[in-house]
Coordinates of C-alpha atoms in Angstrom, one line a residue:
X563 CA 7.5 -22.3 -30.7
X564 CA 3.8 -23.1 -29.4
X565 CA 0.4 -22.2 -30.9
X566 CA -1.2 -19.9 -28.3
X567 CA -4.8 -19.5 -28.1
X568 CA -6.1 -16.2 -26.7
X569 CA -9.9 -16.1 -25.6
X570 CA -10.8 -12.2 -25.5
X571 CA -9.5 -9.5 -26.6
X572 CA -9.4 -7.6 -23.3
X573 CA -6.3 -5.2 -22.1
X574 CA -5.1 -8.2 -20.1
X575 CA -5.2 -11.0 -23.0
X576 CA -3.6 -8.1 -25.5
X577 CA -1.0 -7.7 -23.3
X578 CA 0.0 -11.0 -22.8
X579 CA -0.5 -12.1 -26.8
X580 CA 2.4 -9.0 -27.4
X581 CA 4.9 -10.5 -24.9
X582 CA 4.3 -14.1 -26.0
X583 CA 4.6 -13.3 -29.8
X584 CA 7.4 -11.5 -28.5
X585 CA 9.1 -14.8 -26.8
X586 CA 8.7 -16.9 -30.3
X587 CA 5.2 -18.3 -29.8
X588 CA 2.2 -18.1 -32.9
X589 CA -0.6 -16.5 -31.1
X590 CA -4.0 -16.5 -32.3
X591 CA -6.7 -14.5 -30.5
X592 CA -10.5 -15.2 -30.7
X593 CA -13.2 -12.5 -29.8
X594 CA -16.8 -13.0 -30.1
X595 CA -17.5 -9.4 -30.6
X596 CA -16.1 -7.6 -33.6
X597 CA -13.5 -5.0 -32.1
X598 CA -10.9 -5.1 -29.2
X599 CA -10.4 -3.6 -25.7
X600 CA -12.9 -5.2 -23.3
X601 CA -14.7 -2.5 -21.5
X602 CA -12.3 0.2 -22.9
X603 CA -15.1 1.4 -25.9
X604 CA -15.9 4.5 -27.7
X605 CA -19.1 6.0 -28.5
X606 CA -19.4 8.0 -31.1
X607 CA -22.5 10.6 -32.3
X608 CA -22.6 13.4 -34.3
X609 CA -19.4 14.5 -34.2
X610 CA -18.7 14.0 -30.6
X611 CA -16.8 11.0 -29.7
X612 CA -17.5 9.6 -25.0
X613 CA -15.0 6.9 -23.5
X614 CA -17.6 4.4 -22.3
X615 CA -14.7 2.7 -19.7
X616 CA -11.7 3.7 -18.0
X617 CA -11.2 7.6 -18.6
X618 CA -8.3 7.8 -17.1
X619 CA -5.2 6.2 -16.7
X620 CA -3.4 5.7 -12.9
X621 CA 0.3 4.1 -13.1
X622 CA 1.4 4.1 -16.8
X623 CA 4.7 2.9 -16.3
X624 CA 2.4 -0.8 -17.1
X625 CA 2.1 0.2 -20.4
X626 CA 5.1 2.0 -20.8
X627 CA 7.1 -1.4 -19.9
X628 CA 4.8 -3.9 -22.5
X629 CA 5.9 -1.4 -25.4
X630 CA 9.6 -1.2 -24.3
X631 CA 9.6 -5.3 -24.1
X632 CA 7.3 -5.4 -27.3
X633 CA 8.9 -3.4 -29.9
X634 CA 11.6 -0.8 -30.6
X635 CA 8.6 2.3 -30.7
X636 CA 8.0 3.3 -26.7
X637 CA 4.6 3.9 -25.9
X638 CA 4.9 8.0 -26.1
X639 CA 5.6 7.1 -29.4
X640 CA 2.0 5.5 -30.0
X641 CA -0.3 7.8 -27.9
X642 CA -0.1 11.0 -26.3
X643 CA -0.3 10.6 -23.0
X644 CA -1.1 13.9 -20.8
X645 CA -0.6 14.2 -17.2
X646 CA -4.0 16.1 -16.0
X647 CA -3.8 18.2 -13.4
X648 CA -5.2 18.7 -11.5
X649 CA -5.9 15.0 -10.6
X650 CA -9.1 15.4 -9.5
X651 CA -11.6 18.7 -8.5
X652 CA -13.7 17.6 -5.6
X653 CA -17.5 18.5 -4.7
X654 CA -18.2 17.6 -0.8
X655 CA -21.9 17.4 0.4
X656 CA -21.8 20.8 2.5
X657 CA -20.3 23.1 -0.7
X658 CA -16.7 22.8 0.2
X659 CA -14.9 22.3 -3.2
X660 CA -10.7 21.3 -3.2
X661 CA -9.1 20.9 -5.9
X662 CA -5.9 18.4 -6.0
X663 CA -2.8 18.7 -7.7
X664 CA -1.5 15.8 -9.7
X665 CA 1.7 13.7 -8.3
X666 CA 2.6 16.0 -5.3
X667 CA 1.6 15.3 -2.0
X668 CA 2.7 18.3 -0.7
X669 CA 0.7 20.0 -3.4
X670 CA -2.1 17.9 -2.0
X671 CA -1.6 19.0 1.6
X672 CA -1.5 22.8 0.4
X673 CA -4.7 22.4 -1.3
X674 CA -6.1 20.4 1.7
X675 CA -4.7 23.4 4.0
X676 CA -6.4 26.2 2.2
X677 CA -10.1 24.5 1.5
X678 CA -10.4 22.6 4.7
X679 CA -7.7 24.0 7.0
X680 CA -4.4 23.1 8.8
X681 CA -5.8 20.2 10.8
X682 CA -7.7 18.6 8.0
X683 CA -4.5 18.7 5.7
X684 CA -1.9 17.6 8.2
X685 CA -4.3 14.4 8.8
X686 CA -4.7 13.7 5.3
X687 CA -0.8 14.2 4.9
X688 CA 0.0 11.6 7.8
X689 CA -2.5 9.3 5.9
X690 CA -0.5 9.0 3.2
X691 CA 2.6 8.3 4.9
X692 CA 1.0 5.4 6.6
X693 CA -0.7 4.4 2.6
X694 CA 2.7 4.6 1.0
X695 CA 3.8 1.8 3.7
X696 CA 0.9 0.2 2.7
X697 CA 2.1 0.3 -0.8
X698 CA 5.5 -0.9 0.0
X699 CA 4.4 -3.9 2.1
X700 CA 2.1 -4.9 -0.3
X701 CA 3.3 -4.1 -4.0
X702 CA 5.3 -7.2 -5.0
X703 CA 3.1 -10.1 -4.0
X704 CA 0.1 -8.3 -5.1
X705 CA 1.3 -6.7 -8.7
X706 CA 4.3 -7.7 -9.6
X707 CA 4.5 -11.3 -8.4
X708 CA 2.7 -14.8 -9.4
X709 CA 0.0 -15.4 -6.6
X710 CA 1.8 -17.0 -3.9
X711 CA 0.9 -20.6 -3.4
X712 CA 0.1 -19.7 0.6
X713 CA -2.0 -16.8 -0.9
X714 CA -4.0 -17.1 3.0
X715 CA -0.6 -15.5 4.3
X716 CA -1.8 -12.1 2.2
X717 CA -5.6 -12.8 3.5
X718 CA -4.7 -12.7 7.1
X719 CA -2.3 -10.1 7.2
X720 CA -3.6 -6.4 6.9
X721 CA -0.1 -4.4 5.4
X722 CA -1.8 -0.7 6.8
X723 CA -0.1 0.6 10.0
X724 CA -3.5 2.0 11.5
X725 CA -3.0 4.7 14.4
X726 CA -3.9 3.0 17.5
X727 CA -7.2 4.1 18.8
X728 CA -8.9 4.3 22.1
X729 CA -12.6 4.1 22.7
X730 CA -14.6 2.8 25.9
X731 CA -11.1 1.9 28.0
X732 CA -10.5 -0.2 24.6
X733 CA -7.4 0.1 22.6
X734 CA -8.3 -0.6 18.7
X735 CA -6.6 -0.2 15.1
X736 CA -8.4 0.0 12.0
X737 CA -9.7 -2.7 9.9
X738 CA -11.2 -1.3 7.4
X739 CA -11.1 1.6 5.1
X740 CA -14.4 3.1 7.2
X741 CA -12.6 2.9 10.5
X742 CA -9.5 4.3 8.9
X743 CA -11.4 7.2 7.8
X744 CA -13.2 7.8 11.3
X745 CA -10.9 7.2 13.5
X746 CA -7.7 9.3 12.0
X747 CA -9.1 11.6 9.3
X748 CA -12.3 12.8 11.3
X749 CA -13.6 15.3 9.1
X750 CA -16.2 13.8 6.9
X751 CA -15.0 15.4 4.0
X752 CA -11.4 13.7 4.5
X753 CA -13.6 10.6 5.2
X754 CA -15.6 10.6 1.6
X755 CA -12.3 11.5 -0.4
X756 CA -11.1 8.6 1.1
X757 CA -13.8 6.6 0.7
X758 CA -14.4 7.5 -2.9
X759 CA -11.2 5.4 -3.8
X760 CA -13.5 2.3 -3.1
X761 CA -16.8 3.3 -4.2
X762 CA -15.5 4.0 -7.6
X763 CA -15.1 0.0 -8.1
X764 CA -18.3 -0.4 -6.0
X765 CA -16.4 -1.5 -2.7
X766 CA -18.4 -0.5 0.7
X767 CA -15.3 0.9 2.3
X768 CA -17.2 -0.6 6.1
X769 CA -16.1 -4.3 4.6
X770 CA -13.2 -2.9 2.2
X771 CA -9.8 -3.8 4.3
X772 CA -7.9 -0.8 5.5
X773 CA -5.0 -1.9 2.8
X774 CA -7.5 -0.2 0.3
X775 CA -5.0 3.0 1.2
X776 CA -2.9 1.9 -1.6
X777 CA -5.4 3.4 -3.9
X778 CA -5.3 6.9 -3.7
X779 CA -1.5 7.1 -2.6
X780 CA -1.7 5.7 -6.2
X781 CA -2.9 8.5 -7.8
X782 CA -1.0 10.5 -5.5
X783 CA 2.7 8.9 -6.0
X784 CA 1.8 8.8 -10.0
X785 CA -0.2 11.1 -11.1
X786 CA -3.3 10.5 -13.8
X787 CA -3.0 10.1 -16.6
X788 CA -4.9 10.8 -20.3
X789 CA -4.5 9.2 -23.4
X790 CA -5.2 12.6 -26.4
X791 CA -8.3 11.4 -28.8
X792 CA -9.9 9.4 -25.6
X793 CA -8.4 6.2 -23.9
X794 CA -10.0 3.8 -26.6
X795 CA -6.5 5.2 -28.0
X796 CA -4.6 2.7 -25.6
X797 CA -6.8 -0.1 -26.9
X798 CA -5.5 0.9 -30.3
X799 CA -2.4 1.4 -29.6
X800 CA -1.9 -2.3 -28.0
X801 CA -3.7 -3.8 -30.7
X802 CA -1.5 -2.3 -33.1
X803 CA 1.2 -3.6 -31.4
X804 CA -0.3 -7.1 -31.1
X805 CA -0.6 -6.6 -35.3
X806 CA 3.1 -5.6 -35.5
X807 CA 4.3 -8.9 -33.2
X808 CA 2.1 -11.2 -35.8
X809 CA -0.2 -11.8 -33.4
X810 CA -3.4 -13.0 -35.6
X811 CA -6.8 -11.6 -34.4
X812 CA -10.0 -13.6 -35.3
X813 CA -13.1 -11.1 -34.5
X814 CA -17.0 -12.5 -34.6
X815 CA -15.3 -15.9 -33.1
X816 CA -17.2 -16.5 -30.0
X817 CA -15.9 -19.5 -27.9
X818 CA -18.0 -22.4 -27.0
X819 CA -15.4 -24.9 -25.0
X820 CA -12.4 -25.4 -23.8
X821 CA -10.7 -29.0 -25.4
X822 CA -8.6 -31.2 -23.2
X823 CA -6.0 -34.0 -24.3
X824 CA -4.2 -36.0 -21.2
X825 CA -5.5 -33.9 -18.5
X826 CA -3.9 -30.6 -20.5
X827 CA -5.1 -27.8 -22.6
X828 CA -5.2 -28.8 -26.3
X829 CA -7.5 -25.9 -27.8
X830 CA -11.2 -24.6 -28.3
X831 CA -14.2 -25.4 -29.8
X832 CA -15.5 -22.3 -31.3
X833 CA -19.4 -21.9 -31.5
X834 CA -19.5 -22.8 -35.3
X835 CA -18.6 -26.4 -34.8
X836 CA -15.0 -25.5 -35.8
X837 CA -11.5 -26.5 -33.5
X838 CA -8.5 -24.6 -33.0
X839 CA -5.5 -26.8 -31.8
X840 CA -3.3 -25.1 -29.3
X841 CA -0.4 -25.9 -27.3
X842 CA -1.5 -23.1 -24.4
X843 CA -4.5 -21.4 -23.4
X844 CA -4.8 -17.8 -22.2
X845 CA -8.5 -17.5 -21.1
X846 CA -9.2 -13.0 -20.4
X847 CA -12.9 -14.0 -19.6
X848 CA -15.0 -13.7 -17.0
X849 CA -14.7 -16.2 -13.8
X850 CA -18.0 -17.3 -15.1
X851 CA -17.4 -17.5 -18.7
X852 CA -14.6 -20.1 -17.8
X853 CA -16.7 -21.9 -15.6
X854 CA -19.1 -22.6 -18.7
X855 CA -16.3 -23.1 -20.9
X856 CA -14.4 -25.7 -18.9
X857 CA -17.9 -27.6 -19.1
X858 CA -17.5 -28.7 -15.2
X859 CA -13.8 -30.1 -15.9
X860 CA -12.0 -28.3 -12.9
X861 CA -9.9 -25.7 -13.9
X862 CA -9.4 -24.2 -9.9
X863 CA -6.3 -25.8 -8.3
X864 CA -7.5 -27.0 -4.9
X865 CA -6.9 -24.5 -1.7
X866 CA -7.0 -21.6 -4.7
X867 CA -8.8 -18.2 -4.1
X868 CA -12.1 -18.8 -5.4
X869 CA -12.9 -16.8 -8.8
X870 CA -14.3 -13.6 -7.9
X871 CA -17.8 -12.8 -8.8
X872 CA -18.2 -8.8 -9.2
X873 CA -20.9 -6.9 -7.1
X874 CA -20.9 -3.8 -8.6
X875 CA -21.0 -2.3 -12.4
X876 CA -21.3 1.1 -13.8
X877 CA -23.6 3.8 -15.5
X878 CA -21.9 6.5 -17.8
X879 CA -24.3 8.8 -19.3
X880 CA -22.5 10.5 -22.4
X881 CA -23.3 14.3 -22.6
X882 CA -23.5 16.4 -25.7
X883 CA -23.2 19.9 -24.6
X884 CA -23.4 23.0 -26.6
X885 CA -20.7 26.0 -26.0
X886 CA -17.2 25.4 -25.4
X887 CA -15.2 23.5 -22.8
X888 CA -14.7 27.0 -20.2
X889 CA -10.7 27.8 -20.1
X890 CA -9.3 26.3 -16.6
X891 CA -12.1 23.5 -16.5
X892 CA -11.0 20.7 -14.3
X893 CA -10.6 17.6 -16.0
X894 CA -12.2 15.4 -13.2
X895 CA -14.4 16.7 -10.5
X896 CA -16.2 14.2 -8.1
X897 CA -19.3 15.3 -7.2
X898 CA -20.0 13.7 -3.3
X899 CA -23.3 12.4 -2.4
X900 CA -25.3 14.0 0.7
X901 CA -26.6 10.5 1.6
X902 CA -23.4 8.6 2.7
X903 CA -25.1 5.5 4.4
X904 CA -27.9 5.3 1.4
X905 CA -24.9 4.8 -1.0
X906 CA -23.1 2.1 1.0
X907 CA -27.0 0.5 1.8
X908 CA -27.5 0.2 -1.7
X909 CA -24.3 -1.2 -3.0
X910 CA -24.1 -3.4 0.0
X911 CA -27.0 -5.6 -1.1
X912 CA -29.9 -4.2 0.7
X913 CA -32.6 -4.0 -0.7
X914 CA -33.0 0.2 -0.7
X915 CA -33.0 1.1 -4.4
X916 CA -30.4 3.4 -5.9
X917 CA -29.6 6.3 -4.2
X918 CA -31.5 9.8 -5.1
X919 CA -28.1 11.3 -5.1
X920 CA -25.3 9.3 -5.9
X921 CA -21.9 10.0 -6.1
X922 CA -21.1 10.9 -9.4
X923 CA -18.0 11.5 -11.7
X924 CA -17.9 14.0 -14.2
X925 CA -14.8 13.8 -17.2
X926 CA -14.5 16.8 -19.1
X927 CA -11.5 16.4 -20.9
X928 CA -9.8 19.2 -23.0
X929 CA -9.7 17.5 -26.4
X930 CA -10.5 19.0 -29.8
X931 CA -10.8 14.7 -31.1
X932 CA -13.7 14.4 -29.1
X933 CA -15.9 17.3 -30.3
X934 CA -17.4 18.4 -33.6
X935 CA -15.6 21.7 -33.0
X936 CA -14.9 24.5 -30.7
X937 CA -18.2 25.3 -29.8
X938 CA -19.2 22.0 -28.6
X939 CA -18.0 20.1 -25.3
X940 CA -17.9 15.9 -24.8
X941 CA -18.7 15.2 -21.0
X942 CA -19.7 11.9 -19.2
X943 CA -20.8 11.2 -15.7
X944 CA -20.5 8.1 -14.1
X945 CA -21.7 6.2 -10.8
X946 CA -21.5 3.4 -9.3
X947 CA -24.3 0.8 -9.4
X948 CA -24.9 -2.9 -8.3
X949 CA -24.1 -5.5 -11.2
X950 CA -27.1 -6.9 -12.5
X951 CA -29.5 -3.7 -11.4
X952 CA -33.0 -3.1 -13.1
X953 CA -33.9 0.4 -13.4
X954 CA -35.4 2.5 -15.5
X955 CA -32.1 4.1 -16.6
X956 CA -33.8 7.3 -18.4
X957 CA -34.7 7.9 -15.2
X958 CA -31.8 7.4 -13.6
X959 CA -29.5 9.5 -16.1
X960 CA -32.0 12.4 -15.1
X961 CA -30.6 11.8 -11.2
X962 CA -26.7 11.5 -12.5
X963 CA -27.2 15.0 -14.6
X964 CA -29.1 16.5 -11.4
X965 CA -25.9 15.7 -9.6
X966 CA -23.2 16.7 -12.2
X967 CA -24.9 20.4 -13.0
X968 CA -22.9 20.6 -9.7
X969 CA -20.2 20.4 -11.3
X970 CA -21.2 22.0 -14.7
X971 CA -22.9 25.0 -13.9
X972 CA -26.0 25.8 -16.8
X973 CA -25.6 21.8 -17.9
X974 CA -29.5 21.5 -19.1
X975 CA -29.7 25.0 -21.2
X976 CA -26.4 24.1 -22.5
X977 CA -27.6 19.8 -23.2
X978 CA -28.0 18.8 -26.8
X979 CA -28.8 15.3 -26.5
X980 CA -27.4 12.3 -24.2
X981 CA -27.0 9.0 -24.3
X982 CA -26.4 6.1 -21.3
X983 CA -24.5 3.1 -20.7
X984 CA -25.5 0.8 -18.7
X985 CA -24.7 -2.5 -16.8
X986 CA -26.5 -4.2 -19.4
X987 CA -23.8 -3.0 -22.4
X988 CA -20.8 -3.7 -20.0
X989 CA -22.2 -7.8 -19.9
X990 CA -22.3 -7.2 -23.6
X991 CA -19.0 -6.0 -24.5
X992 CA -16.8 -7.8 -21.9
X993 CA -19.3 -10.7 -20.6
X994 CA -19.1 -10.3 -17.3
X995 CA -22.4 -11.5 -15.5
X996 CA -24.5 -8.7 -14.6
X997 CA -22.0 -6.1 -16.4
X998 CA -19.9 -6.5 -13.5
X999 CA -16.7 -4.7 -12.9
X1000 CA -13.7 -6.8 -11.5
X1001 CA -11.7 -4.6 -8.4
X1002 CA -7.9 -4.8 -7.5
X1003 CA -6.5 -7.0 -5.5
X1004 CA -6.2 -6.3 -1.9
X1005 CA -4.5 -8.0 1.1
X1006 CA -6.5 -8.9 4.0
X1007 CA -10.2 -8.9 4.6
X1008 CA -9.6 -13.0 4.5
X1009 CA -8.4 -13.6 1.2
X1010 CA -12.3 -12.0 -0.4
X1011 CA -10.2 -9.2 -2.8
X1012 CA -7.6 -11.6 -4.1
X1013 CA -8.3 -13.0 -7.3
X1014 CA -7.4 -16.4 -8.8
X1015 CA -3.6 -17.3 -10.3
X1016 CA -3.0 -16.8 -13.7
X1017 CA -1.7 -20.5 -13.7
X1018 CA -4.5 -23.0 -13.3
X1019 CA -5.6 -26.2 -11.7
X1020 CA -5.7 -27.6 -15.9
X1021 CA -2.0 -28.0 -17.5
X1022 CA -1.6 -25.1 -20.4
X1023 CA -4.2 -22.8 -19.3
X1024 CA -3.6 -19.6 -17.8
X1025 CA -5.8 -16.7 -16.9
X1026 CA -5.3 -12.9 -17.8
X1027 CA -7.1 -9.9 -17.5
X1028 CA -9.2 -8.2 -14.8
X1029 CA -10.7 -10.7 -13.2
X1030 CA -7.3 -13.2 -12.5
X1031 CA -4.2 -11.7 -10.5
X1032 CA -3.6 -9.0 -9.6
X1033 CA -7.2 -7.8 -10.3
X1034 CA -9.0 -5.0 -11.9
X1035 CA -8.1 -1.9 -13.6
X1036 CA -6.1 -0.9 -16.4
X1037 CA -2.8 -1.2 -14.7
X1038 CA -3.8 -4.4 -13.1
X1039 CA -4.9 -5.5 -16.2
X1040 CA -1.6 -5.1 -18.2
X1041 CA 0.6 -6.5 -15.4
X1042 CA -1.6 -10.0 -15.6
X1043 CA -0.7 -9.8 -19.4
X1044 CA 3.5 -9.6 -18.4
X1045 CA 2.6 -12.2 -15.3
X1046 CA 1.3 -14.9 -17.6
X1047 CA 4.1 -14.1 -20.4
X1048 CA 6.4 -14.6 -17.4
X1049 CA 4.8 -18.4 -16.5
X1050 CA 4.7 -19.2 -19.9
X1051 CA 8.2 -18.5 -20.9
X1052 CA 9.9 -19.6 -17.6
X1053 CA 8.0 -21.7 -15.9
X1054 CA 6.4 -22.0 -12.8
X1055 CA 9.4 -20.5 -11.0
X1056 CA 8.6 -17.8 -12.4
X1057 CA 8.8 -14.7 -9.7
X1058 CA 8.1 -11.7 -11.3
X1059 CA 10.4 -8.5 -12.7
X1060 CA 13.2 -7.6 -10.6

């Protein structure tokens, strides 16, 4: 049995402290806020209760797997999970609205069919022939594997078939999720559904890799998901689990270094002075947390992906609305801006300024939890935003509830009050520099969307969470949790589930 010490209390590090008190080890996690779940928080007001993160959850077969390996209770057992649908009600620039159905892509193509006609749907249908090849080319090595050690093998090699494509007595294939969308969806509408998949972790989908297809044949192949009473419930739920595994959980217990006997991982120096011995490290920081924890000992194995830095973040502004949620309301509508190239301009970099119309998201889930009562409705709106931004984010809300009355029709006669999140409370809660969001990992583009092993170039420390392999996202998240169980328990042979 080894002491474990987990930094962070993050989906990722919760999910590998289950599986390793699971194995035998005495795990001890330290958080230097006061609660659990990372970036998956709750606000709460008056009665009405906003998820601040994630608001919905894509492949929850991750979760469903730690609570079958963790305990004898599945994970239906500790939330209600709800299958929304449909997946997703779409607002494009010119009026046309589509709504999706959830886990059936010929529901999808029907939908796509009557909204935007028979060629539009049959492109988008062909798409996702050529994304679920994506998906099985890719799948293993990227989620379900240990990095590979020739990791530049995944960099170089871009797993989408792309339609050959002639221009100027030139025969080309897509590169990127941009020339994917030109070249064989067309219709600009098929192009931003596409390219909405990126922009909601703040990729420009003109330097995203064409292997980005995996994400919506994601939600596609299986469904969305929500968790009843808001998906801080998850967080819970996992914690809870964590509790019932004896895993020991020191909140207010910010770490100020990482200690090192023989070249090894021996524990941490926590900020009041105070050392905790450990046999094993399991860092679910921030690439620049560790960096400042490691105190310039290298903790990067040579020829390793570099540690991501995020680009992008997020704004939710949490909506208090009077009158009841309206019978039939979609649960998710994405509201598509009118300004494509202002968008990509301002999360590439440039120096533009936020867009006047962003694309926004708009959650209105059907939950009586999340309301004073029936006469009330919980909504937030969310874009997309570079990490680090300065704005004056009053301001700004006013432009994301221009865009979402959109969506809601009557939103400011029906507005009680609102509040917004901004990147500034992300770096809070989670640390990441500029409130950054990490993104999934993705083959190609020359290794730029991989993200570090979870083993390290330092004996006895691994990495977990969003920002070490396989990346961003809830699902992600959890599957770095079983990967680093994995390394732990069997070694550096490790290969992953079968």
């Amino acid at each position: 049995m080894a002491r474990i010490a987990v930094i962070g209390a993050g989906m990722g590090a919760m999910a590998a402290a289950a599986r390793l008190a699971v194995a035998g080890h005495r795990v001890t996690v330290y958080e230097r806020t006061e609660t659990y779940g990372g970036a998956l928080r709750r606000l709460e007001r008056d009665g009405f209760a906003f998820d601040t993160g994630p608001g919905l959850l894509p492949l929850p077969a991750v979760y469903r797997d730690l609570f079958v390996k963790t305990g004898r209770e599945p994970l239906e057992a500790c939330v209600e999970l709800v299958q929304v649908d449909p997946s997703s009600h779409h607002v494009f620039a010119d009026g046309t609205r589509v709504s999706l159905p959830n886990a059936s892509r010929a529901g999808v193509v029907s939908a796509l069919e009557e909204s935007l006609g028979a060629d539009a749907a049959r492109r988008w249908g062909d798409f996702l022939v050529r994304a679920r090849e994506t998906w099985d080319r890719s799948r293993r090595p990227l989620l379900e594997e240990p990095l590979w050690p020739n990791w530049r093998v995944l960099a170089e090699r871009e797993p989408y078939p792309a339609v050959p494509h002639r221009k100027l007595l030139r025969t080309r294939t897509a590169g990127t999720l941009a020339e994917a969308g030109a070249w064989e969806l067309r219709d600009p509408r098929l192009i931003a559904l596409l390219e909405s998949h990126a922009l909601a972790y703040g990729l420009d989908p003109r330097e995203t890799p064409a292997s980005a297809a995996v994400l919506p044949y994601m939600e596609h192949a299986f469904g969305m998901w929500y968790v009843r009473g808001g998906m801080r419930e998850l967080a819970r739920a996992v914690y809870e689990r964590c509790l019932a595994r004896r895993v020991e959980f020191r909140f207010g217990a910010e770490v100020a270094g990482l200690t090192e006997k023989d070249g090894r991982a021996a524990g941490l120096e926590l900020a009041d002075g105070t050392v905790a011995e450990a046999d094993l490290v399991v860092a679910g920081v921030a690439p620049g947390v560790l960096d400042r924890l490691s105190r310039g000992t290298r903790v990067r194995a040579a020829g390793e992906v570099p540690a991501q830095r995020g680009t992008a973040s997020r704004v939710t502004v949490a909506l208090a609305l009077r009158g009841g949620r309206p019978e039939g309301t979609p649960h998710r509508t994405v509201v598509h801006t009118d300004d494509r190239e202002a968008e990509l301009d301002s999360l590439s970099g440039a120096p533009v300024g936020l867009p006047p119309r962003p694309t926004v998201t708009v959650l209105r889930p059907d939950d009586p939890a999340l309301v004073p009562d029936a006469g009330h409705e919980a909504v937030t709106v969310t874009s997309v935003v570079p990490a680090g931004t300065e704005e004056s984010w009053d301001a700004y809300a006013e432009r994301l509830i221009a865009v979402a009355e959109r969506a809601v029709p009557g939103l400011r006669d029906r507005l009680l009050w609102h509040e917004t999140r901004t990147p500034a409370d992300i770096a809070g809660e989670t640390g990441a520099e500029g409130g950054a969001v990490p993104v999934p990992a993705l083959a190609a583009a020359g290794g730029r969307l991989l993200h570090p092993a979870n083993s390290t170039g330092m004996a006895g420390l691994f990495t977990a969470g969003g920002w070490s392999h396989p990346g961003g996202g809830l699902p992600h998240a959890g599957m770095s949790g079983a990967l680093v169980a994995g390394l732990v328990v069997e070694g550096p042979e490790f290969r992953g589930s079968q």
